[in-house]
Amino acid sequence: MGSCATLIAGDKKIELPIIIGTENEKAIDISKICKELGYITVDPGFANTGSCKSAITFMDGEKGILRYRGIPVEQLAENSTFVETAYLLINGTLPTETELKAFSSLLTEHSLLHEDMQIFYQNFPERSHPMGILSSMVNALNSFYPYLGESREERINITVTRLLSKVRTMAAMSYKISRGHKVEYSRPDLTYCSNFLHMMFTTPVRPYVENPDFVKALNVFWILHADHEQNCSTSTVRLVGSAKVNLYSAISAGICALWGPLHGGANQAVIEMLETINKNGGDVTPFVKRAKDKDDPFRLMGFGHRVYKTYDPRAKIIKSVCDRLLTATKKHDPLLDIAKKLEDVALSDPYFIDYNLYPNVDFYSGLVLRSLGIPTNMFPVMFAIGRLPGWIAQWKEGQEDPERALIRPCQIYLGPKQRRYVPIEEMDRQVAS
Ligand code: CMC
């Protein structure tokens, strides 16, 4: 037997197994506490809770490490494509050339969308947020594509490729319809990322011309977002999936979780914050001051992370992508100057140093998307497309876990003790007296 931790509660004592992960992460298995001691554990925000055992992604928040299936994200960003990385996350190993070709052609084949789905897009109110539209449409896939295959493996493969391919079409379609433009479908001669840019930006008067710098930047953006272990949206996908709902619905729930400004909505919030600073003359100091004021709910968006207590490794890469892209396109974005100024001021301020608040992936990613011509309200959608392989891999792992169970946390009840039901006439009398 391995080592144990001893827990004494009241007059009872229990030995709890210690679990050591591949990278020497230490955990205490508390799964038997409730049954044997009659106690539950309380951990608001789950900062001390390991919700599962996983072989997909490793993060070290102190050292700023991120690896997918053991491979450093820096190496993937440099050498891989989003499709290859998606294959790696979902299947556990890098594909051979034949496997990658087969996977890519399946993605092209499944990129079409049932024409009736376009009617839905046309009927969302004009100001609808693209994340709300995307989560509704992903959930609707189950109605439009009820056939999920015969075997379990076929079911998983078909749903996975449909999702990866159609989500990209859905995002571009939503943009085209919002502009009153004709919807474009993917071209078999283009890669996944290039096809997305084609579906977004080609018009009858200005056909899409591939720009390799844009395609590389988009590949890196999506690779960096592809997985991040048990974050809020991924935990949502696992939790909803544990009720045995179909994959489309579990992903739709994940999209809703990602939408929040503390999570995937932060990339949009960062650009809005930088625009406000710009409109106010470009001085970052009042915003840094506000972020430190505990009576002001304002936070520096794109700063801080639950796990990273150092520079987010994704932020380092995306910052250099942003610099490279603007140099290649010979464009100047005043918001980049403001972002760099903000970073310099914040990182030399004792508040940010003491709280370990460093730029996260969202701080520079919006600037990359802006350079690609993506509208600001679509930034969280871009995050969602990138996170899809991670959600799928984590959902699959959850479904295949021999220890799987319905995810159902407990609570400490602090409400009133049992009391009598009061008929409404009596309530009226009580309030009147
Ligand atoms: N600006 C100012 N103060 C901050 C910030 C910030 N960006 N982030 C955290 N703090 C302070 C916070 O006020 C709190 O102070 P105190 O303990 O005195 O009340 C302390 O740091 C801890 O904050 P927390 O919210 O309890 O800690 P957390 O680990 O749950 O926070 C976070 C993580 C990402 C929610 C938070 O840092 C934040 O709100 N950042 C801004 C939003 C953002 O950029 N989100 C994107 C995250 S990266 C993309 C992704 O993977 O989702």
Short mmCIF file of C-alpha atoms and ligand atoms in Angstrom, two decimals:
data_model
loop_
_atom_site.label_atom_id
_atom_site.label_comp_id
_atom_site.label_asym_id
_atom_site.label_seq_id
_atom_site.Cartn_x
_atom_site.Cartn_y
_atom_site.Cartn_z
CA MET A 1 0.00 0.00 0.00
CA GLY A 2 1.26 3.52 -0.79
CA SER A 3 1.47 6.37 1.71
CA CYS A 4 -1.56 7.74 3.49
CA ALA A 5 -2.72 10.88 5.26
CA THR A 6 -4.53 10.54 8.57
CA LEU A 7 -7.66 12.56 9.23
CA ILE A 8 -9.14 12.78 12.69
CA ALA A 9 -12.67 14.17 12.99
CA GLY A 10 -14.34 13.98 16.41
CA ASP A 11 -13.62 10.57 17.85
CA LYS A 12 -13.12 8.93 14.46
CA LYS A 13 -9.94 8.50 12.47
CA ILE A 14 -9.44 7.57 8.83
CA GLU A 15 -6.44 6.78 6.64
CA LEU A 16 -6.70 8.54 3.29
CA PRO A 17 -4.63 7.30 0.33
CA ILE A 18 -2.15 9.74 -1.19
CA ILE A 19 -2.10 9.85 -4.97
CA ILE A 20 0.97 11.06 -6.87
CA GLY A 21 0.59 12.24 -10.46
CA THR A 22 3.05 11.79 -13.33
CA GLU A 23 4.64 15.15 -12.60
CA ASN A 24 4.72 14.57 -8.83
CA GLU A 25 1.49 16.44 -8.08
CA LYS A 26 0.24 15.27 -4.70
CA ALA A 27 -3.38 14.62 -3.80
CA ILE A 28 -5.31 13.11 -0.91
CA ASP A 29 -8.13 10.81 -1.94
CA ILE A 30 -11.09 11.92 0.20
CA SER A 31 -13.76 9.92 -1.62
CA LYS A 32 -14.51 7.73 1.42
CA ILE A 33 -14.72 10.51 4.04
CA CYS A 34 -18.47 11.02 3.89
CA LYS A 35 -19.30 7.33 4.02
CA GLU A 36 -16.86 6.54 6.83
CA LEU A 37 -16.82 9.73 8.92
CA GLY A 38 -20.12 11.41 8.06
CA TYR A 39 -18.33 14.61 7.05
CA ILE A 40 -18.19 16.28 3.65
CA THR A 41 -15.39 18.64 2.58
CA VAL A 42 -16.02 22.27 1.66
CA ASP A 43 -13.93 24.00 -0.99
CA PRO A 44 -15.64 27.05 -2.55
CA GLY A 45 -14.35 27.63 -6.08
CA PHE A 46 -12.85 24.09 -6.00
CA ALA A 47 -9.32 25.53 -5.82
CA ASN A 48 -8.21 22.47 -3.77
CA THR A 49 -10.39 19.92 -5.46
CA GLY A 50 -9.19 17.44 -8.06
CA SER A 51 -12.42 16.56 -9.85
CA CYS A 52 -10.91 13.73 -11.92
CA LYS A 53 -7.77 11.90 -12.94
CA SER A 54 -6.74 12.93 -16.43
CA ALA A 55 -4.04 12.06 -18.96
CA ILE A 56 -4.70 14.96 -21.32
CA THR A 57 -3.14 18.23 -20.20
CA PHE A 58 -0.50 19.14 -17.66
CA MET A 59 -0.17 22.64 -16.19
CA ASP A 60 2.30 23.93 -13.63
CA GLY A 61 1.07 27.30 -12.46
CA GLU A 62 4.26 28.15 -10.56
CA LYS A 63 6.65 27.39 -13.41
CA GLY A 64 4.34 28.49 -16.24
CA ILE A 65 4.23 25.08 -17.97
CA LEU A 66 1.51 23.84 -20.30
CA ARG A 67 1.69 20.51 -22.13
CA TYR A 68 -0.87 18.62 -24.21
CA ARG A 69 -0.43 14.85 -23.94
CA GLY A 70 3.11 15.56 -22.69
CA ILE A 71 4.12 17.89 -25.54
CA PRO A 72 5.01 21.49 -24.57
CA VAL A 73 2.59 24.00 -26.04
CA GLU A 74 5.57 26.04 -27.29
CA GLN A 75 6.61 23.14 -29.55
CA LEU A 76 3.08 22.68 -30.85
CA ALA A 77 2.67 26.41 -31.54
CA GLU A 78 5.96 26.42 -33.44
CA ASN A 79 5.56 23.22 -35.46
CA SER A 80 2.00 21.89 -35.43
CA THR A 81 -1.33 22.89 -36.92
CA PHE A 82 -4.62 23.24 -35.07
CA VAL A 83 -6.01 20.12 -36.75
CA GLU A 84 -2.96 18.02 -35.81
CA THR A 85 -3.14 19.32 -32.22
CA ALA A 86 -6.87 18.54 -32.10
CA TYR A 87 -6.10 14.98 -33.23
CA LEU A 88 -3.40 14.72 -30.54
CA LEU A 89 -5.74 15.88 -27.78
CA ILE A 90 -8.65 13.70 -28.82
CA ASN A 91 -6.72 10.53 -29.70
CA GLY A 92 -3.77 10.77 -27.32
CA THR A 93 -0.99 10.53 -29.93
CA LEU A 94 0.21 12.61 -32.86
CA PRO A 95 -1.24 11.34 -36.16
CA THR A 96 0.72 9.73 -38.97
CA GLU A 97 0.51 11.47 -42.34
CA THR A 98 -2.24 9.08 -43.48
CA GLU A 99 -4.23 9.55 -40.29
CA LEU A 100 -3.94 13.33 -40.52
CA LYS A 101 -5.07 13.30 -44.17
CA ALA A 102 -8.06 11.13 -43.32
CA PHE A 103 -8.99 13.34 -40.34
CA SER A 104 -8.64 16.54 -42.41
CA SER A 105 -10.77 15.24 -45.24
CA LEU A 106 -13.47 14.16 -42.77
CA LEU A 107 -13.45 17.71 -41.42
CA THR A 108 -13.97 19.11 -44.92
CA GLU A 109 -16.69 16.57 -45.66
CA HIS A 110 -18.66 17.44 -42.52
CA SER A 111 -18.39 21.19 -42.88
CA LEU A 112 -21.78 21.70 -44.51
CA LEU A 113 -24.74 22.77 -42.42
CA HIS A 114 -28.38 21.81 -42.86
CA GLU A 115 -29.87 24.69 -44.88
CA ASP A 116 -32.81 24.99 -42.47
CA MET A 117 -30.39 26.06 -39.75
CA GLN A 118 -29.83 29.33 -41.63
CA ILE A 119 -33.41 30.35 -40.80
CA PHE A 120 -32.54 30.30 -37.11
CA TYR A 121 -29.61 32.64 -37.66
CA GLN A 122 -31.81 35.06 -39.55
CA ASN A 123 -34.28 35.27 -36.68
CA PHE A 124 -32.01 36.07 -33.77
CA PRO A 125 -32.48 39.71 -32.76
CA GLU A 126 -29.86 41.96 -34.32
CA ARG A 127 -27.94 42.61 -31.10
CA SER A 128 -27.71 38.96 -30.04
CA HIS A 129 -24.28 38.00 -28.75
CA PRO A 130 -22.55 35.46 -31.03
CA MET A 131 -21.85 33.19 -28.02
CA GLY A 132 -25.57 32.92 -27.23
CA ILE A 133 -26.23 32.12 -30.88
CA LEU A 134 -23.42 29.55 -31.01
CA SER A 135 -24.51 27.68 -27.89
CA SER A 136 -28.12 27.52 -29.15
CA MET A 137 -27.06 26.32 -32.58
CA VAL A 138 -24.67 23.69 -31.22
CA ASN A 139 -27.47 22.35 -29.04
CA ALA A 140 -29.75 22.34 -32.11
CA LEU A 141 -27.31 20.02 -33.92
CA ASN A 142 -28.83 17.13 -32.03
CA SER A 143 -32.19 17.81 -33.71
CA PHE A 144 -30.75 18.29 -37.16
CA TYR A 145 -28.35 15.35 -37.00
CA PRO A 146 -30.12 12.76 -34.84
CA TYR A 147 -28.33 9.82 -36.51
CA LEU A 148 -25.27 9.19 -34.44
CA GLY A 149 -24.05 5.88 -35.90
CA GLU A 150 -24.37 2.23 -34.96
CA SER A 151 -21.45 1.45 -32.70
CA ARG A 152 -20.24 3.51 -29.76
CA GLU A 153 -16.98 4.25 -31.61
CA GLU A 154 -18.80 5.36 -34.75
CA ARG A 155 -21.11 7.50 -32.62
CA ILE A 156 -18.21 9.26 -31.01
CA ASN A 157 -16.23 9.73 -34.23
CA ILE A 158 -19.15 11.09 -36.20
CA THR A 159 -20.24 13.54 -33.49
CA VAL A 160 -16.68 14.68 -32.90
CA THR A 161 -15.88 15.40 -36.55
CA ARG A 162 -19.26 17.02 -37.09
CA LEU A 163 -18.71 19.32 -34.17
CA LEU A 164 -15.14 20.29 -35.04
CA SER A 165 -16.10 21.02 -38.59
CA LYS A 166 -19.55 22.53 -38.26
CA VAL A 167 -18.75 24.86 -35.37
CA ARG A 168 -16.33 26.68 -37.66
CA THR A 169 -19.02 26.94 -40.38
CA MET A 170 -21.57 28.11 -37.81
CA ALA A 171 -19.33 30.89 -36.54
CA ALA A 172 -18.61 32.18 -40.04
CA MET A 173 -22.26 31.82 -41.07
CA SER A 174 -23.39 33.83 -38.08
CA TYR A 175 -20.99 36.62 -39.08
CA LYS A 176 -22.06 36.60 -42.75
CA ILE A 177 -25.76 36.69 -41.88
CA SER A 178 -25.23 39.47 -39.33
CA ARG A 179 -23.71 41.53 -42.15
CA GLY A 180 -26.46 40.67 -44.61
CA HIS A 181 -23.97 38.83 -46.83
CA LYS A 182 -24.26 35.58 -48.74
CA VAL A 183 -23.18 32.53 -46.73
CA GLU A 184 -19.99 30.83 -47.95
CA TYR A 185 -19.09 27.19 -47.50
CA SER A 186 -15.63 25.67 -47.13
CA ARG A 187 -13.40 24.85 -50.10
CA PRO A 188 -11.83 21.38 -50.36
CA ASP A 189 -8.49 22.86 -51.43
CA LEU A 190 -8.04 24.93 -48.26
CA THR A 191 -6.86 23.91 -44.81
CA TYR A 192 -9.08 24.16 -41.70
CA CYS A 193 -7.84 27.60 -40.62
CA SER A 194 -7.61 29.01 -44.12
CA ASN A 195 -11.15 27.78 -44.79
CA PHE A 196 -12.44 29.64 -41.76
CA LEU A 197 -10.91 32.90 -43.01
CA HIS A 198 -12.34 32.18 -46.47
CA MET A 199 -15.85 31.56 -45.06
CA MET A 200 -15.61 34.75 -43.01
CA PHE A 201 -14.14 37.15 -45.51
CA THR A 202 -14.66 36.08 -49.11
CA THR A 203 -17.19 38.21 -51.00
CA PRO A 204 -18.26 38.18 -54.66
CA VAL A 205 -16.32 41.40 -55.23
CA ARG A 206 -13.27 40.51 -53.14
CA PRO A 207 -12.51 36.80 -53.30
CA TYR A 208 -10.46 35.37 -50.44
CA VAL A 209 -6.73 35.30 -51.05
CA GLU A 210 -4.78 33.23 -48.57
CA ASN A 211 -2.27 35.11 -46.44
CA PRO A 212 0.16 32.57 -44.85
CA ASP A 213 0.90 34.96 -41.95
CA PHE A 214 -2.82 35.10 -41.10
CA VAL A 215 -3.22 31.34 -41.40
CA LYS A 216 -0.19 30.71 -39.15
CA ALA A 217 -1.45 33.24 -36.58
CA LEU A 218 -4.88 31.60 -36.48
CA ASN A 219 -3.35 28.13 -36.14
CA VAL A 220 -1.27 29.31 -33.19
CA PHE A 221 -4.23 31.15 -31.61
CA TRP A 222 -6.37 28.00 -31.73
CA ILE A 223 -3.53 25.69 -30.61
CA LEU A 224 -2.98 27.88 -27.54
CA HIS A 225 -6.66 27.66 -26.63
CA ALA A 226 -7.08 23.95 -27.39
CA ASP A 227 -7.13 22.69 -23.79
CA HIS A 228 -6.45 23.90 -20.26
CA GLU A 229 -7.36 20.98 -18.00
CA GLN A 230 -10.25 21.40 -15.54
CA ASN A 231 -11.17 25.06 -16.13
CA CYS A 232 -14.72 26.36 -15.69
CA SER A 233 -16.07 25.47 -19.16
CA THR A 234 -14.29 22.10 -19.33
CA SER A 235 -15.59 21.16 -15.90
CA THR A 236 -19.04 22.17 -17.16
CA VAL A 237 -18.70 19.86 -20.17
CA ARG A 238 -17.62 16.98 -17.91
CA LEU A 239 -20.37 17.67 -15.37
CA VAL A 240 -23.16 17.97 -17.92
CA GLY A 241 -21.74 14.97 -19.80
CA SER A 242 -21.83 12.90 -16.60
CA ALA A 243 -25.63 12.98 -16.80
CA LYS A 244 -25.20 11.03 -20.10
CA VAL A 245 -26.54 13.86 -22.21
CA ASN A 246 -25.46 13.90 -25.88
CA LEU A 247 -22.11 15.52 -26.71
CA TYR A 248 -23.68 18.47 -28.55
CA SER A 249 -25.60 19.52 -25.43
CA ALA A 250 -22.57 19.09 -23.17
CA ILE A 251 -20.52 21.33 -25.52
CA SER A 252 -23.36 23.84 -25.72
CA ALA A 253 -23.25 24.13 -21.90
CA GLY A 254 -19.46 24.57 -22.08
CA ILE A 255 -19.89 27.44 -24.54
CA CYS A 256 -22.25 29.17 -22.07
CA ALA A 257 -19.68 28.81 -19.27
CA LEU A 258 -16.90 30.10 -21.50
CA TRP A 259 -18.93 33.21 -22.40
CA GLY A 260 -18.34 34.81 -18.96
CA PRO A 261 -15.87 37.74 -18.75
CA LEU A 262 -13.87 35.97 -16.03
CA HIS A 263 -13.24 33.12 -18.49
CA GLY A 264 -13.39 33.16 -22.32
CA GLY A 265 -15.25 36.45 -22.50
CA ALA A 266 -12.11 38.17 -21.19
CA ASN A 267 -10.57 38.59 -24.66
CA GLN A 268 -13.50 40.80 -25.69
CA ALA A 269 -13.38 42.64 -22.34
CA VAL A 270 -9.64 43.35 -22.77
CA ILE A 271 -10.14 45.08 -26.12
CA GLU A 272 -13.08 47.06 -24.72
CA MET A 273 -10.88 48.12 -21.79
CA LEU A 274 -7.99 49.12 -24.11
CA GLU A 275 -10.43 51.08 -26.31
CA THR A 276 -11.72 52.94 -23.24
CA ILE A 277 -8.16 53.79 -22.19
CA ASN A 278 -7.44 54.99 -25.72
CA LYS A 279 -10.56 57.17 -25.79
CA ASN A 280 -9.47 58.66 -22.46
CA GLY A 281 -6.15 59.80 -23.89
CA GLY A 282 -4.10 56.61 -23.45
CA ASP A 283 -3.02 57.14 -19.82
CA VAL A 284 -3.04 53.73 -18.12
CA THR A 285 -2.38 54.89 -14.54
CA PRO A 286 -6.03 55.68 -13.55
CA PHE A 287 -7.03 52.18 -14.69
CA VAL A 288 -4.26 50.52 -12.70
CA LYS A 289 -5.34 52.59 -9.71
CA ARG A 290 -8.95 51.50 -10.13
CA ALA A 291 -7.95 47.84 -10.41
CA LYS A 292 -6.23 48.10 -7.00
CA ASP A 293 -9.14 49.85 -5.32
CA LYS A 294 -11.06 47.25 -3.28
CA ASP A 295 -14.19 49.44 -3.34
CA ASP A 296 -14.22 49.40 -7.14
CA PRO A 297 -15.31 46.18 -8.90
CA PHE A 298 -13.07 47.04 -11.89
CA ARG A 299 -10.33 44.50 -12.61
CA LEU A 300 -7.54 44.65 -15.17
CA MET A 301 -8.95 42.32 -17.77
CA GLY A 302 -6.42 39.87 -19.18
CA PHE A 303 -4.52 39.82 -15.88
CA GLY A 304 -4.45 37.07 -13.30
CA HIS A 305 -5.23 33.39 -13.40
CA ARG A 306 -6.47 30.79 -10.96
CA VAL A 307 -3.56 28.44 -11.72
CA TYR A 308 -0.74 30.55 -13.18
CA LYS A 309 1.10 32.52 -10.54
CA THR A 310 3.64 33.58 -13.13
CA TYR A 311 3.48 34.72 -16.77
CA ASP A 312 0.94 32.57 -18.64
CA PRO A 313 3.04 30.61 -21.21
CA ARG A 314 0.27 31.15 -23.77
CA ALA A 315 0.47 34.92 -23.27
CA LYS A 316 4.19 34.92 -24.10
CA ILE A 317 3.55 33.12 -27.40
CA ILE A 318 0.50 35.15 -28.41
CA LYS A 319 2.33 38.40 -27.67
CA SER A 320 5.08 37.45 -30.11
CA VAL A 321 2.48 36.32 -32.69
CA CYS A 322 0.89 39.75 -32.35
CA ASP A 323 4.23 41.54 -32.88
CA ARG A 324 5.08 39.32 -35.88
CA LEU A 325 1.64 39.80 -37.46
CA LEU A 326 1.70 43.57 -37.17
CA THR A 327 5.25 43.69 -38.58
CA ALA A 328 4.30 41.41 -41.48
CA THR A 329 1.20 43.44 -42.33
CA LYS A 330 3.05 46.75 -41.70
CA LYS A 331 0.12 47.83 -39.55
CA HIS A 332 0.22 49.85 -36.39
CA ASP A 333 -2.39 49.23 -33.69
CA PRO A 334 -2.46 51.94 -31.01
CA LEU A 335 -4.11 49.43 -28.67
CA LEU A 336 -0.93 47.31 -28.74
CA ASP A 337 1.09 50.28 -27.48
CA ILE A 338 -1.44 50.78 -24.67
CA ALA A 339 -1.38 47.07 -23.80
CA LYS A 340 2.41 47.07 -23.54
CA LYS A 341 2.34 50.24 -21.41
CA LEU A 342 -0.31 48.70 -19.16
CA GLU A 343 1.76 45.54 -18.79
CA ASP A 344 4.91 47.54 -17.88
CA VAL A 345 3.08 49.66 -15.30
CA ALA A 346 1.20 46.73 -13.75
CA LEU A 347 4.23 44.43 -13.57
CA SER A 348 6.24 47.02 -11.68
CA ASP A 349 3.42 47.78 -9.24
CA PRO A 350 3.64 46.11 -5.78
CA TYR A 351 -0.09 45.20 -5.87
CA PHE A 352 0.26 43.10 -9.02
CA ILE A 353 3.60 41.66 -7.84
CA ASP A 354 2.22 40.68 -4.42
CA TYR A 355 -0.93 39.14 -5.90
CA ASN A 356 1.06 37.36 -8.64
CA LEU A 357 -1.07 38.96 -11.35
CA TYR A 358 0.53 38.56 -14.77
CA PRO A 359 -0.92 38.84 -18.28
CA ASN A 360 -2.95 35.80 -19.26
CA VAL A 361 -3.67 34.47 -22.77
CA ASP A 362 -6.52 36.93 -23.26
CA PHE A 363 -4.37 40.01 -22.78
CA TYR A 364 -2.79 39.93 -26.26
CA SER A 365 -5.03 37.43 -28.09
CA GLY A 366 -7.71 40.02 -28.92
CA LEU A 367 -5.08 42.13 -30.64
CA VAL A 368 -4.21 39.18 -32.88
CA LEU A 369 -7.87 38.64 -33.72
CA ARG A 370 -8.30 42.35 -34.47
CA SER A 371 -5.42 42.15 -36.95
CA LEU A 372 -7.15 39.24 -38.64
CA GLY A 373 -10.29 41.36 -39.04
CA ILE A 374 -12.44 39.39 -36.57
CA PRO A 375 -15.10 41.62 -34.96
CA THR A 376 -14.68 42.10 -31.19
CA ASN A 377 -17.96 40.46 -30.17
CA MET A 378 -16.81 37.27 -31.94
CA PHE A 379 -13.62 36.91 -29.86
CA PRO A 380 -15.17 34.52 -27.31
CA VAL A 381 -16.49 32.44 -30.24
CA MET A 382 -12.93 32.18 -31.53
CA PHE A 383 -11.89 30.94 -28.08
CA ALA A 384 -14.73 28.39 -28.17
CA ILE A 385 -13.66 26.98 -31.56
CA GLY A 386 -10.14 26.62 -30.21
CA ARG A 387 -11.26 24.97 -26.96
CA LEU A 388 -13.46 22.44 -28.74
CA PRO A 389 -10.82 19.66 -29.10
CA GLY A 390 -10.07 19.97 -25.37
CA TRP A 391 -13.74 19.79 -24.41
CA ILE A 392 -14.20 16.76 -26.65
CA ALA A 393 -11.11 14.98 -25.31
CA GLN A 394 -12.14 15.69 -21.70
CA TRP A 395 -15.75 14.61 -22.32
CA LYS A 396 -14.51 11.38 -23.94
CA GLU A 397 -12.13 10.69 -21.07
CA GLY A 398 -14.96 11.31 -18.59
CA GLN A 399 -17.26 8.90 -20.44
CA GLU A 400 -14.59 6.21 -20.60
CA ASP A 401 -13.39 6.60 -16.99
CA PRO A 402 -13.92 3.32 -15.08
CA GLU A 403 -14.54 5.43 -11.94
CA ARG A 404 -17.12 7.61 -13.70
CA ALA A 405 -20.17 8.68 -11.76
CA LEU A 406 -22.85 11.31 -12.01
CA ILE A 407 -21.11 14.52 -10.91
CA ARG A 408 -23.14 15.85 -8.03
CA PRO A 409 -21.39 17.95 -5.36
CA CYS A 410 -22.83 18.35 -1.85
CA GLN A 411 -23.44 21.45 0.25
CA ILE A 412 -23.61 22.69 3.80
CA TYR A 413 -27.18 23.82 4.35
CA LEU A 414 -27.40 27.16 6.19
CA GLY A 415 -31.09 27.92 5.59
CA PRO A 416 -33.93 27.89 8.16
CA LYS A 417 -34.67 24.81 10.23
CA GLN A 418 -37.90 22.93 9.54
CA ARG A 419 -40.93 25.21 9.89
CA ARG A 420 -44.65 25.06 9.28
CA TYR A 421 -46.33 25.97 5.96
CA VAL A 422 -48.37 29.16 6.48
CA PRO A 423 -51.56 29.59 4.39
CA ILE A 424 -51.59 32.87 2.41
CA GLU A 425 -54.48 34.44 4.41
CA GLU A 426 -52.52 33.89 7.58
CA MET A 427 -49.40 35.41 5.97
CA ASP A 428 -51.42 38.52 5.04
CA ARG A 429 -52.64 38.80 8.64
CA GLN A 430 -49.09 38.35 9.98
CA VAL A 431 -47.69 41.07 7.66
CA ALA A 432 -50.59 43.46 8.45
CA SER A 433 -50.23 43.12 12.23
N1 CMC B 1 -7.19 42.93 -11.45
C1 CMC B 1 -7.16 43.32 -10.17
N2 CMC B 1 -7.20 42.50 -9.11
C2 CMC B 1 -7.28 41.19 -9.35
C3 CMC B 1 -7.31 40.69 -10.67
C4 CMC B 1 -7.25 41.61 -11.74
N3 CMC B 1 -7.28 41.19 -13.00
N4 CMC B 1 -7.40 39.34 -10.63
C5 CMC B 1 -7.44 39.00 -9.34
N5 CMC B 1 -7.35 40.12 -8.57
C6 CMC B 1 -7.34 40.16 -7.11
C7 CMC B 1 -8.75 40.07 -6.57
O1 CMC B 1 -9.31 41.35 -6.40
C8 CMC B 1 -8.54 39.35 -5.25
O2 CMC B 1 -8.13 40.29 -4.29
P1 CMC B 1 -8.57 40.09 -2.72
O3 CMC B 1 -8.08 38.73 -2.32
O4 CMC B 1 -7.87 41.21 -2.02
O5 CMC B 1 -10.06 40.20 -2.69
C9 CMC B 1 -7.34 38.43 -5.55
O6 CMC B 1 -6.66 39.01 -6.65
C10 CMC B 1 -7.75 37.01 -5.91
O7 CMC B 1 -8.76 37.10 -6.92
P2 CMC B 1 -9.80 35.92 -7.19
O8 CMC B 1 -10.79 36.34 -8.19
O9 CMC B 1 -10.30 35.39 -5.88
O10 CMC B 1 -8.79 34.81 -7.70
P3 CMC B 1 -8.98 33.76 -8.84
O11 CMC B 1 -7.81 32.88 -8.79
O12 CMC B 1 -10.31 33.12 -8.74
O13 CMC B 1 -8.94 34.73 -10.13
C11 CMC B 1 -9.43 35.31 -12.34
C12 CMC B 1 -8.73 34.32 -11.41
C13 CMC B 1 -8.99 34.97 -13.77
C14 CMC B 1 -10.95 35.15 -12.20
C15 CMC B 1 -9.02 36.77 -11.97
O14 CMC B 1 -7.63 36.92 -11.98
C16 CMC B 1 -9.68 37.80 -12.89
O15 CMC B 1 -10.82 38.19 -12.66
N6 CMC B 1 -8.96 38.24 -13.97
C17 CMC B 1 -9.55 39.14 -14.94
C18 CMC B 1 -10.40 38.35 -15.94
C19 CMC B 1 -9.54 37.56 -16.91
O16 CMC B 1 -8.57 38.08 -17.47
N7 CMC B 1 -9.94 36.30 -17.15
C20 CMC B 1 -9.27 35.43 -18.11
C21 CMC B 1 -8.60 34.27 -17.43
S1 CMC B 1 -7.47 33.43 -18.56
C22 CMC B 1 -8.51 32.70 -19.73
C23 CMC B 1 -9.13 31.45 -19.23
O17 CMC B 1 -8.42 30.45 -19.19
O18 CMC B 1 -10.33 31.50 -18.88
#
